[in-house]
Amino acid sequence: MKYQLKEKAWRMTFLVFATCALFSCSDDENDPSKDDNEPPLSEATVPTPNPYLASEHYSLTHFNSAQTDAFPYAVKGGTFQMNPDDCASTWSGPVNLMTLSSTDPDYMWGMCSDRVSYIHIADGTFERVAEIGLPNGIQMNTEENLRKLVDTQYTSTDQLYADAVEILGKYPQMSMSNGNYVICDNENYAYTNARTVICRYKLKEAGNPKAGIVLDKQVDMAPYMDNPQTLVGMVMTYDGYLVVASGNGIAIIDRTMSMPPVVKLIPDDQVITNSAAVDEHNGIYIASNSRTPGGKGIMHKFVWKNGKLSEDEADGAWTASYDGGPEAPAIKMGYGTGSTPTLMGFGDNEDKLVVITDGAKRMKLVAFWRDDIPEDAVPVDAENPRIADQKEISCGLSASTEWIQSEQSVAVSGYGAFVVNNVIPNTVPDKIVAVLSIGPLVTPPFGVERLQWDTEKNQWYSVWTRSDVSSISMIPAISTASNMVFVNGYTEADGWEVTGLDWGTGATSHRVIFGQTSRGNGAYAIIQYMENGDLLFNSVGGPFRVKL
């Protein structure tokens, strides 16, 4: 099978874009509702910390229970040329979704698709002191094989596909069935999944990490959740229960894994492909997609109360539909949203929202009222009064652009939101092979957009767009201390990099350039920075620490 490679003309066009480093302002630049005196992100109200997590930050995928992808650590501006081989690193993968905070600030849990690790990070170090494989027949990939995938300068997608099959198995994307979403709790237990099995890990000796890691408990969810192929999400309630998502429903599991799960299945015509967000009152927000191209997806709010998963409106539960679409050709999965829902508005803030991108070819940013619908709310969809507003995303791309779609959650700080375009036509059907080929072999996607919620008008407006910025598959992250948002992409001129954009203007203010090595490819992982401002890069070959 042949796939479309870059054309010479495109290369020249892109070099012009890269050299000029232009960005486009939004059409809403002069919108009178725009507040040019917005307070810095460091003053934005943040989610209530979950007392059952190991740390307020980085103890679960998307950083906190609200899934905001925002962290409080300062990151310095500038351009940094970095060789990953010169950085302290570990080898694992091919998906290293996140490195988790533990209860000990000197250590983190390395969570990925083929193993669980414990990593020493004190005094600028990054050293794996223990590791253990996953159950359910999952093999740890060798450093030799992972190096082959990331160091080979492939000249065709057929060659890459052949090596991926040899190393990862007949269906390489099945490696994504493990370590989808991960958690570390306040007793330093680390949770992950091995296909349909939920696993709980602990240190063999609490005060001696080098003694190793043990698989402490495990439970196969298949008998409880109508035999799903894999699990697709995990988060924790504010009273310390695991929320586990599969394609056809969610379950509540006590952390000791000694009681039968409480299960709620969704309608047969819907499928869940992402995780959930949880508020401090144990409202659980999860979006399902239609199983039919173009069908409506459903945003669900369940409420965990008195040992039950309630769908009762009297308890605050609700459902609302949103627009689906056709199957995207690359990176994104399914016919609806690619987002884990993100909560927006906390504490005494006026508007309490939950936000996703929808499944339309040119996606919309959709905000739902997550609690009581305000009296002054004007429905934008008569059939869906829960929808507070929805706005089509342009990412600064031309009106003729067929696809503008995202597999990533909406990154949120305050009432600001950030979205990326992950979709291009004509690439490899297997998602892992696609994510390894896009950039070096296949034209990457471009386009990002920053929006703001107007609490007076109850609507979105666009703040800025960048049609020249590449964000391929990593989850963006926000530094609230430095007013920057970060993406991972590829350019012909410089290869792979992490790019930091100014939250207020969209101007490039930070670059960590890795060059042509695919170790600069994050492959569906999330971007992290450490408390001292170092980049913690969850590479396709394993996480490494970049001293800045």
Coordinates of C-alpha atoms in Angstrom, one line a residue:
M1 CA 0.0 0.0 0.0
K2 CA 1.3 3.4 -0.9
Y3 CA 0.8 6.6 1.0
Q4 CA 1.1 10.2 0.1
L5 CA 4.5 11.7 0.9
K6 CA 5.6 15.3 1.0
E7 CA 5.8 17.0 -2.3
K8 CA 8.8 19.3 -3.2
A9 CA 6.4 22.2 -3.6
W10 CA 5.0 21.8 -0.2
R11 CA 8.5 21.7 1.3
M12 CA 9.3 25.1 -0.2
T13 CA 6.0 26.5 0.9
F14 CA 6.6 25.3 4.4
L15 CA 10.1 26.7 4.6
V16 CA 8.6 30.1 3.8
F17 CA 6.1 29.7 6.6
A18 CA 8.9 28.6 9.0
T19 CA 11.2 31.4 8.0
C20 CA 8.6 34.1 8.3
A21 CA 7.0 32.6 11.5
L22 CA 3.8 34.5 10.8
F23 CA 0.7 34.1 12.9
S24 CA -2.8 35.2 12.1
C25 CA -5.0 37.3 14.4
S26 CA -8.6 36.2 15.0
D27 CA -11.4 37.9 13.2
D28 CA -12.7 38.7 16.7
E29 CA -9.6 40.7 17.4
N30 CA -11.6 43.9 17.8
D31 CA -14.5 42.3 19.6
P32 CA -15.6 44.8 22.3
S33 CA -16.3 41.9 24.7
K34 CA -12.6 41.0 24.7
D35 CA -11.0 42.0 28.0
D36 CA -7.5 43.3 27.2
N37 CA -6.8 43.5 30.9
E38 CA -7.4 39.8 31.7
P39 CA -5.5 38.9 34.9
P40 CA -2.5 36.6 34.5
L41 CA -3.2 32.9 34.5
S42 CA -1.4 32.6 37.9
E43 CA -4.4 34.4 39.4
A44 CA -7.1 32.2 37.8
T45 CA -9.3 30.1 40.0
V46 CA -8.2 26.4 40.0
P47 CA -10.0 23.1 40.6
T48 CA -10.4 22.0 44.2
P49 CA -7.5 19.6 45.0
N50 CA -8.6 16.0 45.2
P51 CA -7.5 14.7 48.7
Y52 CA -7.2 11.1 47.5
L53 CA -4.5 11.9 44.9
A54 CA -0.8 11.8 45.6
S55 CA -0.3 15.4 44.7
E56 CA -2.3 18.4 43.5
H57 CA -0.5 18.3 40.2
Y58 CA 0.5 15.4 37.9
S59 CA -1.0 12.5 39.8
L60 CA -3.4 11.5 37.0
T61 CA -3.6 12.0 33.3
H62 CA -4.5 15.6 32.3
F63 CA -2.9 16.7 35.6
N64 CA -6.0 17.1 37.9
S65 CA -9.5 15.8 38.3
A66 CA -11.0 18.6 36.2
Q67 CA -8.6 17.5 33.4
T68 CA -7.4 21.1 32.6
D69 CA -3.9 20.2 31.4
A70 CA -2.6 23.3 33.4
F71 CA 0.4 23.3 35.8
P72 CA 1.7 26.0 38.1
Y73 CA 5.5 25.8 37.3
A74 CA 7.4 28.6 35.6
V75 CA 9.1 27.8 32.3
K76 CA 11.7 30.2 30.9
G77 CA 11.5 31.6 27.4
G78 CA 14.0 31.2 24.6
T79 CA 15.2 28.6 22.1
F80 CA 17.1 25.5 23.2
Q81 CA 18.8 23.0 20.8
M82 CA 18.8 19.6 22.6
N83 CA 20.0 16.2 21.7
P84 CA 17.8 13.6 23.5
D85 CA 20.8 11.2 23.7
D86 CA 22.5 13.8 26.0
C87 CA 19.5 13.8 28.4
A88 CA 19.0 11.5 31.4
S89 CA 16.3 9.1 30.2
T90 CA 14.6 5.7 30.4
W91 CA 13.4 3.4 27.6
S92 CA 9.8 2.2 27.4
G93 CA 6.9 2.5 25.1
P94 CA 5.8 3.1 22.4
V95 CA 3.3 5.2 24.3
N96 CA 4.5 6.9 27.5
L97 CA 1.3 8.8 28.3
M98 CA 2.5 10.4 31.5
T99 CA 5.0 10.4 34.3
L100 CA 3.1 10.6 37.6
S101 CA 3.8 12.5 40.8
S102 CA 4.2 10.1 43.7
T103 CA 3.7 10.9 47.4
D104 CA 7.5 11.3 47.6
P105 CA 8.7 14.5 45.8
D106 CA 12.0 12.8 45.0
Y107 CA 10.4 10.2 42.8
M108 CA 7.8 9.8 40.0
W109 CA 6.0 6.8 38.5
G110 CA 6.7 6.2 34.9
M111 CA 3.5 4.9 33.3
C112 CA 3.4 3.6 29.7
S113 CA 2.1 1.0 27.3
D114 CA 4.5 -1.8 28.3
R115 CA 5.6 -1.4 31.9
V116 CA 5.5 0.6 35.2
S117 CA 8.7 2.3 36.5
Y118 CA 9.8 4.2 39.5
I119 CA 12.1 7.2 38.7
H120 CA 14.4 9.2 41.0
I121 CA 14.2 12.9 40.1
A122 CA 15.9 14.7 43.0
D123 CA 18.6 17.2 42.4
G124 CA 18.1 17.3 38.6
T125 CA 18.4 13.5 38.1
F126 CA 16.2 11.2 36.1
E127 CA 17.1 7.6 36.9
R128 CA 14.8 4.6 36.8
V129 CA 15.4 2.6 40.0
A130 CA 12.8 -0.1 39.5
E131 CA 10.5 -1.4 36.9
I132 CA 7.9 -4.2 36.3
G133 CA 6.0 -5.4 33.3
L134 CA 2.2 -5.5 32.8
P135 CA 0.1 -8.7 33.1
N136 CA -2.2 -10.1 30.5
G137 CA 0.6 -11.4 28.2
I138 CA 2.0 -7.9 27.5
Q139 CA 5.8 -7.9 26.8
M140 CA 8.2 -5.2 27.6
N141 CA 9.9 -3.8 24.5
T142 CA 13.7 -3.9 24.5
E143 CA 15.8 -0.8 24.3
E144 CA 17.2 -2.2 21.1
N145 CA 13.8 -2.5 19.4
L146 CA 12.7 0.9 20.6
R147 CA 15.9 2.5 19.4
K148 CA 15.2 0.9 16.0
L149 CA 11.8 2.5 15.8
V150 CA 13.0 6.0 16.8
D151 CA 16.5 6.1 15.3
T152 CA 15.9 4.7 11.9
Q153 CA 15.7 7.3 9.2
Y154 CA 12.8 5.8 7.3
T155 CA 12.3 6.6 3.6
S156 CA 8.8 5.1 3.3
T157 CA 5.8 4.3 5.4
D158 CA 5.9 0.7 4.1
Q159 CA 9.3 0.3 5.6
L160 CA 8.2 1.8 8.9
Y161 CA 5.0 -0.3 9.0
A162 CA 7.0 -3.5 8.5
D163 CA 9.3 -2.7 11.4
A164 CA 6.4 -1.7 13.6
V165 CA 4.7 -5.0 12.9
E166 CA 7.9 -6.9 13.7
I167 CA 8.4 -5.1 17.0
L168 CA 4.9 -4.4 18.2
G169 CA 2.9 -7.2 16.7
K170 CA 0.5 -7.7 13.8
Y171 CA -1.6 -4.7 14.8
P172 CA 0.8 -2.0 16.2
Q173 CA -1.9 0.3 17.4
M174 CA -3.1 -2.4 19.9
S175 CA -0.1 -1.3 22.0
M176 CA -2.3 1.7 22.8
S177 CA -4.7 -0.6 24.7
N178 CA -2.4 -0.4 27.8
G179 CA -1.6 2.4 30.1
N180 CA -4.3 4.6 28.6
Y181 CA -5.1 6.6 31.7
V182 CA -3.1 6.4 35.0
I183 CA -3.4 7.5 38.6
C184 CA -1.2 7.7 41.8
D185 CA -3.2 7.9 45.0
N186 CA -2.4 9.4 48.4
E187 CA -1.0 6.0 49.6
N188 CA 1.5 5.9 46.7
Y189 CA -0.4 3.1 44.8
A190 CA -0.1 3.5 41.1
Y191 CA -3.0 2.4 38.9
T192 CA -3.0 1.5 35.2
N193 CA -4.7 -0.8 32.7
A194 CA -3.5 -3.8 30.8
R195 CA -6.2 -4.0 28.1
T196 CA -9.3 -4.9 30.3
V197 CA -7.4 -5.4 33.5
I198 CA -7.1 -2.7 36.1
C199 CA -3.7 -3.0 37.9
R200 CA -2.6 -1.6 41.3
Y201 CA 1.1 -1.4 41.9
K202 CA 3.1 -0.5 45.0
L203 CA 6.7 -0.4 46.1
K204 CA 7.9 -3.7 47.6
E205 CA 9.4 -1.7 50.5
A206 CA 8.0 1.8 51.0
G207 CA 11.3 3.3 52.2
N208 CA 13.5 1.5 49.7
P209 CA 12.4 2.0 46.1
K210 CA 15.4 0.0 44.7
A211 CA 13.9 -3.1 46.3
G212 CA 11.4 -3.1 43.4
I213 CA 7.7 -2.8 42.4
V214 CA 5.0 -5.4 42.9
L215 CA 1.6 -5.9 41.3
D216 CA -0.5 -5.6 44.4
K217 CA -4.0 -6.1 43.1
Q218 CA -5.7 -6.6 39.7
V219 CA -9.3 -7.0 38.5
D220 CA -10.5 -7.9 35.0
M221 CA -13.3 -5.6 34.1
A222 CA -14.5 -7.7 31.1
P223 CA -17.1 -9.7 33.0
Y224 CA -18.6 -6.6 34.5
M225 CA -18.6 -4.4 31.5
D226 CA -20.1 -6.6 28.8
N227 CA -16.7 -7.9 27.6
P228 CA -15.0 -4.7 26.3
Q229 CA -11.8 -5.0 24.2
T230 CA -10.0 -2.5 26.4
L231 CA -10.4 0.3 29.0
V232 CA -10.3 3.8 27.8
G233 CA -10.2 6.0 30.9
M234 CA -9.6 6.3 34.6
V235 CA -10.1 9.1 37.1
M236 CA -10.8 9.3 40.9
T237 CA -13.8 10.7 42.8
Y238 CA -13.4 13.1 45.7
D239 CA -14.3 10.3 48.1
G240 CA -11.5 8.1 46.8
Y241 CA -13.1 5.7 44.3
L242 CA -11.8 4.8 40.9
V243 CA -13.9 5.8 37.9
V244 CA -13.1 3.4 35.0
A245 CA -14.4 3.8 31.5
S246 CA -14.7 1.3 28.8
G247 CA -16.2 1.6 25.3
N248 CA -19.7 0.8 26.6
G249 CA -19.9 2.3 30.0
I250 CA -18.3 3.4 33.3
A251 CA -17.7 1.6 36.6
I252 CA -16.9 2.7 40.1
I253 CA -14.3 0.5 41.9
D254 CA -13.1 0.8 45.5
R255 CA -9.3 1.2 45.6
T256 CA -8.8 -2.0 47.5
M257 CA -10.4 -3.8 44.6
S258 CA -12.2 -6.1 47.1
M259 CA -15.9 -5.2 46.2
P260 CA -17.8 -5.8 43.0
P261 CA -17.8 -2.7 40.7
V262 CA -20.8 -0.5 40.3
V263 CA -21.4 -0.4 36.6
K264 CA -23.5 1.9 34.4
L265 CA -23.7 1.0 30.7
I266 CA -24.5 3.6 28.0
P267 CA -26.9 3.1 25.0
D268 CA -25.9 0.4 22.5
D269 CA -25.5 3.0 19.7
Q270 CA -22.9 5.0 21.6
V271 CA -19.2 4.3 22.3
I272 CA -16.7 5.9 24.8
T273 CA -13.2 6.6 23.5
N274 CA -11.8 9.0 26.2
S275 CA -11.7 9.4 29.9
A276 CA -13.9 11.4 32.3
A277 CA -13.6 14.6 34.4
V278 CA -14.8 14.7 38.0
D279 CA -16.0 17.7 40.1
E280 CA -15.7 18.1 43.9
H281 CA -19.3 17.0 44.3
N282 CA -18.6 13.7 42.5
G283 CA -20.3 14.8 39.3
I284 CA -18.7 12.6 36.6
Y285 CA -18.6 14.0 33.0
I286 CA -17.9 11.7 30.1
A287 CA -18.7 12.0 26.4
S288 CA -19.7 9.2 24.1
N289 CA -19.6 9.0 20.3
S290 CA -22.2 7.7 18.0
R291 CA -21.3 4.3 16.5
T292 CA -22.7 5.6 13.2
P293 CA -20.9 8.1 11.0
G294 CA -22.6 11.5 11.3
G295 CA -24.7 10.4 14.3
K296 CA -25.1 12.5 17.5
G297 CA -22.8 12.0 20.4
I298 CA -23.9 12.3 24.0
M299 CA -22.3 14.3 26.9
H300 CA -23.2 12.5 30.1
K301 CA -23.2 13.7 33.7
F302 CA -23.5 11.0 36.2
V303 CA -23.4 11.6 39.9
W304 CA -21.7 9.2 42.4
K305 CA -23.9 9.4 45.5
N306 CA -24.7 7.0 48.4
G307 CA -22.9 4.1 46.7
K308 CA -24.8 4.5 43.4
L309 CA -24.2 6.0 40.0
S310 CA -27.2 8.2 39.6
E311 CA -28.7 9.4 36.3
D312 CA -31.4 11.3 38.2
E313 CA -31.9 15.0 37.4
A314 CA -32.8 15.5 41.1
D315 CA -29.2 14.5 41.9
G316 CA -27.8 16.9 39.3
A317 CA -27.3 14.3 36.5
W318 CA -28.1 15.1 32.9
T319 CA -27.4 14.2 29.2
A320 CA -27.1 16.4 26.1
S321 CA -26.3 15.6 22.5
Y322 CA -23.6 17.1 20.4
D323 CA -22.7 16.9 16.7
G324 CA -20.8 13.9 15.4
G325 CA -19.3 13.5 11.9
P326 CA -17.4 11.0 9.6
E327 CA -14.3 9.1 10.6
A328 CA -11.2 11.3 10.5
P329 CA -8.4 10.0 8.3
A330 CA -5.5 10.3 10.9
I331 CA -4.7 10.5 14.6
K332 CA -8.3 11.0 15.7
M333 CA -10.5 8.0 16.5
G334 CA -14.3 7.5 16.2
Y335 CA -17.1 9.6 14.8
G336 CA -17.5 12.2 17.7
T337 CA -15.3 14.1 20.1
G338 CA -11.6 13.3 20.5
S339 CA -11.7 15.1 23.9
T340 CA -11.7 13.9 27.5
P341 CA -14.2 16.6 28.9
T342 CA -12.5 19.5 30.6
L343 CA -14.1 21.5 33.4
M344 CA -14.1 25.3 33.3
G345 CA -15.1 27.7 36.1
F346 CA -14.3 27.0 39.8
G347 CA -15.0 28.3 43.2
D348 CA -17.0 31.5 43.2
N349 CA -16.7 31.9 39.4
E350 CA -20.0 32.8 37.8
D351 CA -20.2 30.2 35.1
K352 CA -19.6 26.4 35.6
L353 CA -19.0 24.7 32.3
V354 CA -17.7 21.4 30.8
V355 CA -16.1 21.7 27.4
I356 CA -15.2 19.4 24.5
T357 CA -14.6 19.7 20.7
D358 CA -17.3 18.0 18.7
G359 CA -17.1 15.6 15.7
A360 CA -17.9 17.9 12.8
K361 CA -15.4 17.9 10.0
R362 CA -14.6 21.5 11.0
M363 CA -15.0 21.0 14.7
K364 CA -16.8 23.3 17.1
L365 CA -15.8 24.1 20.6
V366 CA -18.8 23.2 22.7
A367 CA -19.5 24.4 26.3
F368 CA -22.2 22.8 28.4
W369 CA -23.7 24.2 31.6
R370 CA -22.5 21.6 34.2
D371 CA -24.8 22.6 37.1
D372 CA -28.0 24.6 37.1
I373 CA -28.7 26.4 33.8
P374 CA -28.5 30.1 34.5
E375 CA -31.8 32.1 34.1
D376 CA -30.2 34.5 31.6
A377 CA -28.9 31.6 29.4
V378 CA -30.2 31.8 25.8
P379 CA -30.4 28.4 24.2
V380 CA -28.2 28.1 21.1
D381 CA -29.9 24.7 20.3
A382 CA -33.5 24.4 21.2
E383 CA -33.2 20.6 21.6
N384 CA -30.1 21.0 23.8
P385 CA -30.6 23.7 26.5
R386 CA -27.5 22.3 28.2
I387 CA -25.3 23.7 25.4
A388 CA -24.1 27.1 26.6
D389 CA -22.5 28.0 23.3
Q390 CA -20.6 26.4 20.4
K391 CA -18.2 28.0 18.0
E392 CA -16.6 26.7 14.8
I393 CA -12.8 26.4 15.0
S394 CA -10.8 27.8 12.2
C395 CA -7.2 27.6 13.5
G396 CA -6.5 30.4 11.0
L397 CA -6.8 27.9 8.1
S398 CA -8.6 28.8 4.9
A399 CA -12.3 28.3 4.5
S400 CA -11.6 25.6 1.9
T401 CA -9.8 23.4 4.5
E402 CA -11.9 20.2 4.6
W403 CA -10.8 18.9 8.0
I404 CA -10.1 20.8 11.3
Q405 CA -10.3 18.2 14.0
S406 CA -8.7 17.2 17.3
E407 CA -7.9 14.0 19.2
Q408 CA -6.8 16.1 22.2
S409 CA -8.7 17.5 25.1
V410 CA -9.3 21.2 25.4
A411 CA -6.6 22.8 27.5
V412 CA -8.1 25.3 30.0
S413 CA -7.0 27.9 32.4
G414 CA -9.4 30.4 33.9
Y415 CA -12.0 31.0 31.2
G416 CA -9.4 30.6 28.4
A417 CA -9.4 27.5 26.2
F418 CA -6.8 26.2 23.7
V419 CA -7.5 23.7 20.9
V420 CA -5.3 22.1 18.1
N421 CA -5.9 20.5 14.7
N422 CA -4.5 17.0 14.5
V423 CA -6.0 15.8 11.2
I424 CA -4.6 15.4 7.7
P425 CA -5.8 13.4 4.8
N426 CA -4.0 10.4 3.3
T427 CA -2.0 8.6 5.9
V428 CA -1.5 5.1 7.3
P429 CA -4.6 3.5 8.8
D430 CA -2.8 2.1 11.8
K431 CA -2.8 4.9 14.4
I432 CA 0.7 4.1 15.9
V433 CA 2.3 3.8 12.5
A434 CA 0.6 7.0 11.5
V435 CA 1.8 8.9 14.5
L436 CA 5.4 7.7 13.8
S437 CA 5.2 8.7 10.2
I438 CA 3.5 12.1 10.3
G439 CA 6.2 14.7 10.1
P440 CA 9.2 12.9 8.7
L441 CA 7.3 11.0 6.0
V442 CA 3.8 12.5 5.7
T443 CA 2.8 16.1 5.7
P444 CA 1.9 17.1 9.3
P445 CA -1.2 18.9 10.4
F446 CA -1.1 22.6 11.2
G447 CA -3.3 25.0 13.1
V448 CA -4.0 26.0 16.8
E449 CA -6.5 28.4 18.3
R450 CA -7.0 30.2 21.6
L451 CA -10.5 31.2 22.7
Q452 CA -12.1 32.9 25.7
W453 CA -15.4 32.5 27.4
D454 CA -17.4 35.7 27.8
T455 CA -19.3 35.4 31.1
E456 CA -21.5 38.4 30.3
K457 CA -22.6 37.3 26.9
N458 CA -22.4 33.6 27.6
Q459 CA -20.4 32.9 24.4
W460 CA -17.0 32.0 23.0
Y461 CA -14.8 34.5 21.1
S462 CA -11.5 33.8 19.4
V463 CA -8.4 35.5 20.8
W464 CA -5.8 34.3 18.3
T465 CA -5.0 31.6 15.8
R466 CA -1.7 30.2 14.4
S467 CA -2.1 28.4 11.1
D468 CA 1.7 27.8 10.9
V469 CA 2.1 25.8 14.1
S470 CA 2.2 22.0 14.0
S471 CA 0.7 19.9 16.8
I472 CA 0.7 16.3 15.8
S473 CA -0.6 14.1 18.6
M474 CA 0.7 15.2 22.0
I475 CA -1.7 16.7 24.6
P476 CA -1.0 20.4 25.0
A477 CA -0.2 21.8 28.4
I478 CA -0.4 25.3 30.0
S479 CA 2.1 26.9 32.4
T480 CA 0.0 29.3 34.4
A481 CA 3.1 30.8 36.0
S482 CA 4.6 31.8 32.6
N483 CA 1.4 32.4 30.6
M484 CA 2.4 29.9 28.0
V485 CA 0.8 26.9 26.2
F486 CA 2.9 24.2 24.7
V487 CA 2.6 21.8 21.7
N488 CA 4.8 19.2 20.1
G489 CA 5.2 19.3 16.3
Y490 CA 7.5 18.9 13.4
T491 CA 9.0 21.3 10.8
E492 CA 11.1 20.5 7.8
A493 CA 13.7 23.0 8.8
D494 CA 14.2 21.9 12.5
G495 CA 12.6 18.5 12.9
W496 CA 10.8 17.7 16.2
E497 CA 10.3 20.4 18.8
V498 CA 8.2 21.5 21.8
T499 CA 6.9 25.0 21.0
G500 CA 5.6 27.4 23.7
L501 CA 3.1 30.1 22.7
D502 CA 2.3 33.2 24.6
W503 CA -1.2 32.8 26.0
G504 CA -2.3 36.3 25.4
T505 CA -0.8 36.9 21.9
G506 CA 0.1 33.6 20.4
A507 CA 3.6 34.6 19.7
T508 CA 6.3 32.0 19.9
S509 CA 8.2 32.5 23.2
H510 CA 9.8 29.1 23.9
R511 CA 11.3 26.3 21.7
V512 CA 13.0 23.1 22.6
I513 CA 14.4 21.7 19.3
F514 CA 15.3 18.0 19.1
G515 CA 16.0 17.7 15.4
Q516 CA 15.2 14.8 13.1
T517 CA 15.3 12.0 15.7
S518 CA 11.9 10.5 16.4
R519 CA 12.7 10.7 20.1
G520 CA 11.3 14.2 19.8
N521 CA 7.9 12.7 18.9
G522 CA 5.5 12.4 21.9
A523 CA 3.1 9.9 20.4
Y524 CA -0.2 10.7 22.1
A525 CA 1.5 11.6 25.5
I526 CA 1.1 14.8 27.5
I527 CA 3.7 17.6 27.7
Q528 CA 5.1 18.1 31.2
Y529 CA 7.5 20.5 32.8
M530 CA 9.1 19.9 36.2
E531 CA 8.9 22.2 39.2
N532 CA 12.3 23.7 38.4
G533 CA 11.3 24.4 34.8
D534 CA 13.0 21.5 33.2
L535 CA 11.1 19.8 30.4
L536 CA 9.9 16.2 31.2
F537 CA 9.4 14.8 27.7
N538 CA 7.3 11.7 27.4
S539 CA 8.8 10.5 24.2
V540 CA 7.8 7.6 22.0
G541 CA 11.0 5.8 23.2
G542 CA 10.6 6.6 26.8
P543 CA 10.6 9.8 29.1
F544 CA 13.6 11.9 29.5
R545 CA 14.6 15.1 31.3
V546 CA 15.7 18.2 29.4
K547 CA 17.6 20.6 31.6
L548 CA 16.8 24.2 30.5

